[in-house]
């Protein structure tokens, strides 16, 4: 199995990262994308990708929309620092970046400015991008229209529902689904509909740990070892064998991030 988006570098997990990575690896998770949310976090993602490279760990670096405001002044300096991190062979993508109008932790105009600047940087470096978009799909897709031809897009924790799915797929993007497909409720029902409709070659699976814990452990901290519950839920709605899903996701992951 592949965990295409996880945060063992976050403050809740960093002290037990070795333990959870080992646990995940021995339960059959053979590759991890460790994602950065700000400068420090990206640096930690990079050092963990190095430390856990025998477990198939890679990293992405970027500034999360929650953190946008902290980086508005001297933005180019910070982007240069992130660009420097991308020189490391374990860094395969720019992210997570995007817009989050649900929490609105940074003003929307600032979020858009930091998002666009990072898309430009990813374009310059020819790196795929990992997108975090929540309650902001229309604005995000309008911005991405200018980049879709030249950038590989991964909609992490896809939450655009059926409403935005066609436009997302038309952009050539991949959608990553996580623990929410195992939950009860209307939004998760719709997400299962998405999982069912979406062509398997446009799909990735993720934990987004420590968040989005799948159903049997909901309320606990999430970790990459729990990803099999997400695989099981997606395999069930798509009515395919677990092993087939596992194989296809691995191919998608390696192709998207250009892992040889
Ligand atoms: Zn996210
Ligand atoms: Zn994340």
Tab-separated table of N, CA and C and ligand atoms in Angstrom, residues 5 7 96 156 208, ligand 2:
chain	number	residue	atom	x	y	z
A	5	UNK	N	-0.111	10.848	1.291
A	5	UNK	CA	-0.134	12.148	1.972
A	5	UNK	C	-0.177	11.914	3.484
A	7	UNK	N	1.626	13.223	7.568
A	7	UNK	CA	2.379	14.230	8.330
A	7	UNK	C	3.007	13.645	9.594
A	96	UNK	N	1.879	21.117	0.799
A	96	UNK	CA	0.567	21.314	0.243
A	96	UNK	C	0.232	22.795	0.199
A	156	UNK	N	-5.540	16.704	-3.024
A	156	UNK	CA	-5.465	15.903	-1.803
A	156	UNK	C	-6.749	16.092	-0.996
A	208	UNK	N	-3.472	11.398	5.461
A	208	UNK	CA	-3.432	12.772	5.984
A	208	UNK	C	-3.269	12.735	7.507
B	2	LIG	ZN1	-2.083	17.405	4.799
